[in-house]
Amino acid sequence: MRRLLCFLLLFSTFAYAQSPYILVLGITQDGGYPQAGCNTPNCMDAWEGRRPPLYVTSLAIVDPQTKQRWLIDATPDFKYQLQLLKTNTQNASNELAGIFLTHAHIGHYTGLMHLGREALGAKNVKVYAMPLMQRFLENNGPWSQLVSLKNIDIQPMTDSTSIVLNDRISIRPFTVPHRAEYSETVGFRIRTNNKTFVYIPDIDKWSLWKKDLNDVVKAADYAFIDATFFADGEIPRPMSEVPHPFVSETMKLLEKLPKTERQKVFFTHFNHTNPLLHPDTPQRNAVLKEGYQVAVQGQIIEL
């Protein structure tokens, strides 16, 4: 009996290790935590070492069976996140199967600079981009140099059209309303044979989107969504200038869902002012009590 239990344990561990998974590489808004110029007690805790710094929001998709690794977004913390990915996968190579970009705000694409001749000097890394994002990279330096030197190989994406990554994983971009100074903005729906994972790190108010977030959550196994700010008044400027949905608004929108559905929701992309960044705040405890989850850097989500 003991031998059978040991076999089952080993089998289940092997099966888990071979399943595709998401690795959370960062959870903060574009400026990171602590943020440049921030001297509040919240940031000083990080500057002075009482809290660890946290990376800008990014995910890795990992297939341990094929040893393929993809990134969603290339952040200013790219070099640290690449190392985190290498450590997690026990694969010291710098090889990436591709990078998927959500949009052209600084926290989501500027890490591409590390692929250039001044750093990695990468060769033909596939970078998946929507049409305006592709045009922006091809026609503006220094990004255009990455294209001309073949550090990156841009792969066009089309709204709501799936891209097959391998026999077990596909990914589909879908446009969402968000400030479009340089490019459109997309979220992603990642599918495996077993799970559906939705990722929306940046969006304007939910009411501006043609889809109902309740339906999006119900149709997914996991939904990582924009939680830049917890509530109005969080920063000393008109918050209409940065019209992300407040966590308080999102919880109100989803309050009629049963707790089993709310547990699918992971908040991410936190501004340095957001109390959800830190453990044991009243706001974080209230969010968890309602069944929602808070994304954690280094977290693994099995697909």
XYZ file of C-alpha atoms in Angstrom:
303
model
C 0.000 0.000 0.000
C 2.796 2.388 0.924
C 4.551 1.585 -2.353
C 1.353 2.355 -4.291
C 0.935 5.690 -2.482
C 4.530 6.623 -3.246
C 3.989 5.769 -6.902
C 0.817 7.883 -7.069
C 2.583 10.801 -5.389
C 5.484 10.601 -7.820
C 3.089 10.304 -10.756
C 1.038 13.331 -9.685
C 4.190 15.388 -9.106
C 5.491 14.438 -12.551
C 2.139 15.276 -14.143
C 2.063 18.678 -12.463
C 5.628 19.414 -13.524
C 4.704 18.621 -17.127
C 1.596 20.817 -17.260
C 1.844 24.233 -18.915
C 1.742 27.035 -16.383
C 1.756 30.779 -15.883
C 4.578 32.350 -13.879
C 3.815 35.803 -12.471
C 6.923 37.893 -13.149
C 5.644 41.211 -11.805
C 2.548 42.870 -10.395
C 3.088 46.647 -10.361
C 2.055 49.520 -12.586
C 4.511 50.826 -15.214
C 6.599 52.832 -12.738
C 7.225 49.851 -10.459
C 7.571 49.814 -6.684
C 9.125 51.915 -5.326
C 8.454 54.504 -7.989
C 10.897 57.189 -9.135
C 10.607 60.362 -7.081
C 8.342 58.809 -4.455
C 9.368 59.767 -0.914
C 6.194 58.754 0.900
C 6.522 56.360 3.862
C 5.106 53.640 1.577
C 7.980 54.014 -0.907
C 10.595 54.697 1.765
C 9.896 51.226 3.165
C 11.217 49.850 -0.122
C 14.008 52.394 -0.613
C 15.353 51.603 2.858
C 14.959 47.834 2.610
C 12.025 47.211 4.932
C 9.967 45.878 2.011
C 11.255 44.197 -1.151
C 11.017 46.069 -4.463
C 8.412 44.657 -6.845
C 8.662 44.302 -10.608
C 6.397 45.747 -13.291
C 3.469 43.598 -14.396
C 4.408 40.715 -16.686
C 3.664 37.029 -17.133
C 5.545 34.060 -18.521
C 3.829 31.138 -20.230
C 5.885 27.993 -19.686
C 5.551 24.561 -21.245
C 7.952 22.303 -19.335
C 7.298 19.430 -21.718
C 8.634 21.309 -24.761
C 10.827 23.655 -22.683
C 9.272 26.671 -24.442
C 8.898 30.003 -22.640
C 6.939 33.063 -23.759
C 6.610 36.469 -22.125
C 3.631 38.748 -22.040
C 5.098 42.259 -22.162
C 8.707 43.367 -21.909
C 8.953 45.647 -18.892
C 11.652 48.002 -17.583
C 12.487 45.136 -15.170
C 13.132 42.725 -18.049
C 16.617 41.640 -16.915
C 15.426 40.695 -13.436
C 12.344 38.954 -14.778
C 14.362 36.972 -17.304
C 16.550 35.773 -14.457
C 13.486 34.887 -12.374
C 12.173 32.877 -15.330
C 15.486 31.094 -15.818
C 15.664 30.190 -12.140
C 12.066 28.965 -12.050
C 12.432 26.793 -15.138
C 15.943 25.617 -14.233
C 16.932 26.600 -17.754
C 19.897 28.979 -17.891
C 19.540 29.784 -21.586
C 18.273 33.193 -22.681
C 16.038 31.648 -25.323
C 12.451 32.869 -25.514
C 9.860 31.401 -27.867
C 8.271 34.833 -28.150
C 7.131 38.044 -26.482
C 3.515 39.218 -26.702
C 2.936 42.968 -26.294
C -0.250 44.480 -24.897
C 0.436 48.131 -25.826
C 2.906 51.018 -26.083
C 2.961 52.396 -22.536
C 6.359 52.379 -20.867
C 5.813 49.438 -18.533
C 4.832 47.090 -21.324
C 7.374 47.309 -24.150
C 10.487 49.289 -23.129
C 12.199 46.136 -21.836
C 12.769 45.278 -25.497
C 15.857 47.515 -25.210
C 17.624 44.669 -23.403
C 17.470 42.609 -26.609
C 19.593 45.147 -28.490
C 23.302 45.302 -29.327
C 24.076 47.191 -26.098
C 22.872 44.255 -23.990
C 21.843 40.724 -25.055
C 22.340 41.194 -28.769
C 19.487 38.761 -29.334
C 18.756 37.191 -32.703
C 15.266 37.223 -34.233
C 13.247 37.031 -31.023
C 9.630 36.802 -32.108
C 7.712 39.847 -30.873
C 3.952 39.642 -31.379
C 2.305 43.018 -31.939
C -0.977 44.504 -33.086
C -0.912 46.730 -36.237
C -0.387 50.124 -34.559
C 2.082 48.614 -32.101
C 4.034 47.102 -35.002
C 4.070 50.432 -36.859
C 5.256 52.223 -33.728
C 8.195 49.845 -33.259
C 9.197 49.873 -36.927
C 9.102 53.664 -37.334
C 10.529 55.002 -34.079
C 14.033 54.683 -32.694
C 15.572 53.033 -30.829
C 13.002 50.267 -31.423
C 13.406 50.433 -35.198
C 17.073 49.515 -34.738
C 16.007 46.273 -33.051
C 14.086 45.504 -36.240
C 16.813 46.547 -38.693
C 19.514 44.614 -36.813
C 17.196 41.610 -36.561
C 17.322 41.526 -32.777
C 13.565 41.102 -32.991
C 11.259 39.618 -35.613
C 7.835 41.213 -35.432
C 4.908 38.822 -35.777
C 1.590 40.542 -36.635
C -1.438 39.890 -34.457
C -5.083 40.388 -35.374
C -7.883 41.226 -32.974
C -9.733 38.113 -31.745
C -7.630 35.740 -33.872
C -5.965 32.854 -32.044
C -2.286 32.054 -32.380
C -1.272 28.438 -31.853
C 1.863 28.261 -29.706
C 2.112 24.475 -29.762
C -0.124 21.408 -29.564
C -1.176 22.319 -26.011
C -1.361 26.111 -25.869
C -2.984 28.894 -27.890
C -3.324 32.613 -27.224
C -5.821 35.142 -28.550
C -5.526 38.942 -28.321
C -8.632 41.076 -27.895
C -8.775 44.866 -27.957
C -9.837 46.835 -24.900
C -10.435 50.576 -24.420
C -7.330 52.319 -23.082
C -5.393 55.510 -23.796
C -4.105 55.028 -27.343
C -1.409 57.663 -27.822
C 0.824 55.276 -29.782
C -0.944 51.941 -30.155
C -4.071 49.955 -29.524
C -4.309 47.964 -26.274
C -5.111 44.277 -25.971
C -5.758 41.706 -23.322
C -5.057 38.024 -23.908
C -6.994 34.789 -23.578
C -4.678 31.819 -23.103
C -6.119 28.342 -23.653
C -4.816 24.872 -22.984
C -6.616 21.538 -23.189
C -7.752 22.048 -19.605
C -7.901 25.732 -18.667
C -8.681 29.250 -19.911
C -6.680 32.173 -18.542
C -7.712 35.791 -19.208
C -5.257 38.645 -18.795
C -6.261 42.340 -18.816
C -3.522 44.376 -17.116
C -4.633 47.743 -18.544
C -8.116 48.999 -19.377
C -10.187 52.123 -18.930
C -13.464 51.964 -17.011
C -15.343 48.693 -17.492
C -18.388 50.606 -18.744
C -16.406 51.665 -21.831
C -15.858 48.035 -22.877
C -18.480 46.328 -24.993
C -18.139 43.117 -22.978
C -19.612 42.333 -19.569
C -16.847 41.511 -17.093
C -19.187 39.100 -15.304
C -19.437 37.014 -18.469
C -15.673 37.169 -19.021
C -15.030 35.837 -15.517
C -17.617 33.084 -15.803
C -16.125 31.867 -19.100
C -12.580 31.625 -17.657
C -10.777 29.544 -15.066
C -8.581 32.496 -14.082
C -8.914 36.228 -14.759
C -5.976 38.519 -13.977
C -7.327 42.075 -14.238
C -6.361 45.723 -13.884
C -6.178 46.900 -10.268
C -4.014 49.995 -10.724
C -5.884 51.975 -8.057
C -7.953 50.792 -5.135
C -10.258 53.803 -4.852
C -10.794 57.413 -5.887
C -8.538 60.028 -4.295
C -5.523 57.717 -4.166
C -3.200 60.116 -5.974
C -2.980 63.948 -5.773
C -4.254 64.637 -9.301
C -7.601 64.292 -11.086
C -8.027 60.546 -11.413
C -10.070 61.017 -14.575
C -6.666 61.554 -16.239
C -5.837 57.891 -15.545
C -9.260 56.254 -15.859
C -8.425 52.730 -14.744
C -11.260 50.889 -12.983
C -10.868 51.141 -9.225
C -10.742 47.834 -7.365
C -13.721 49.080 -5.351
C -15.673 49.541 -8.615
C -14.695 46.115 -9.926
C -15.820 44.434 -6.715
C -19.149 46.262 -6.912
C -19.564 45.168 -10.537
C -18.914 41.506 -9.668
C -20.672 41.367 -6.307
C -23.569 39.219 -7.549
C -21.269 36.443 -8.707
C -21.064 33.476 -6.326
C -17.863 33.244 -4.348
C -16.713 30.308 -6.460
C -16.682 32.656 -9.467
C -15.107 35.595 -7.617
C -12.235 33.316 -6.609
C -11.184 33.238 -10.255
C -10.349 36.953 -10.145
C -6.767 37.979 -9.409
C -6.019 41.679 -9.069
C -2.724 42.874 -10.586
C -0.938 45.961 -12.068
C -0.870 47.909 -8.781
C 0.193 51.526 -8.568
C 2.757 52.155 -5.827
C -0.024 53.867 -3.844
C -2.355 50.849 -3.901
C -2.818 49.290 -0.427
C -3.275 45.853 -2.019
C 0.474 45.779 -2.649
C 1.115 45.100 0.996
C 0.049 42.258 3.310
C -2.323 42.817 6.225
C -3.800 46.136 5.102
C -7.545 46.499 5.830
C -8.231 46.866 2.102
C -6.370 43.678 1.205
C -8.079 41.739 3.969
C -11.470 42.996 2.743
C -10.705 41.916 -0.834
C -9.652 38.435 0.280
C -12.685 38.107 2.542
C -14.946 38.672 -0.473
C -13.241 35.776 -2.259
C -11.053 37.718 -4.683
C -7.331 37.048 -4.954
C -4.278 39.272 -5.165
C -1.553 38.345 -7.637
C 1.835 37.619 -6.057
C 5.195 37.961 -7.772
C 6.657 34.494 -8.370
C 3.232 32.821 -8.220
C 2.552 29.794 -10.439
C -0.846 29.100 -12.028
C -1.154 25.614 -13.502
C -2.880 25.396 -16.868
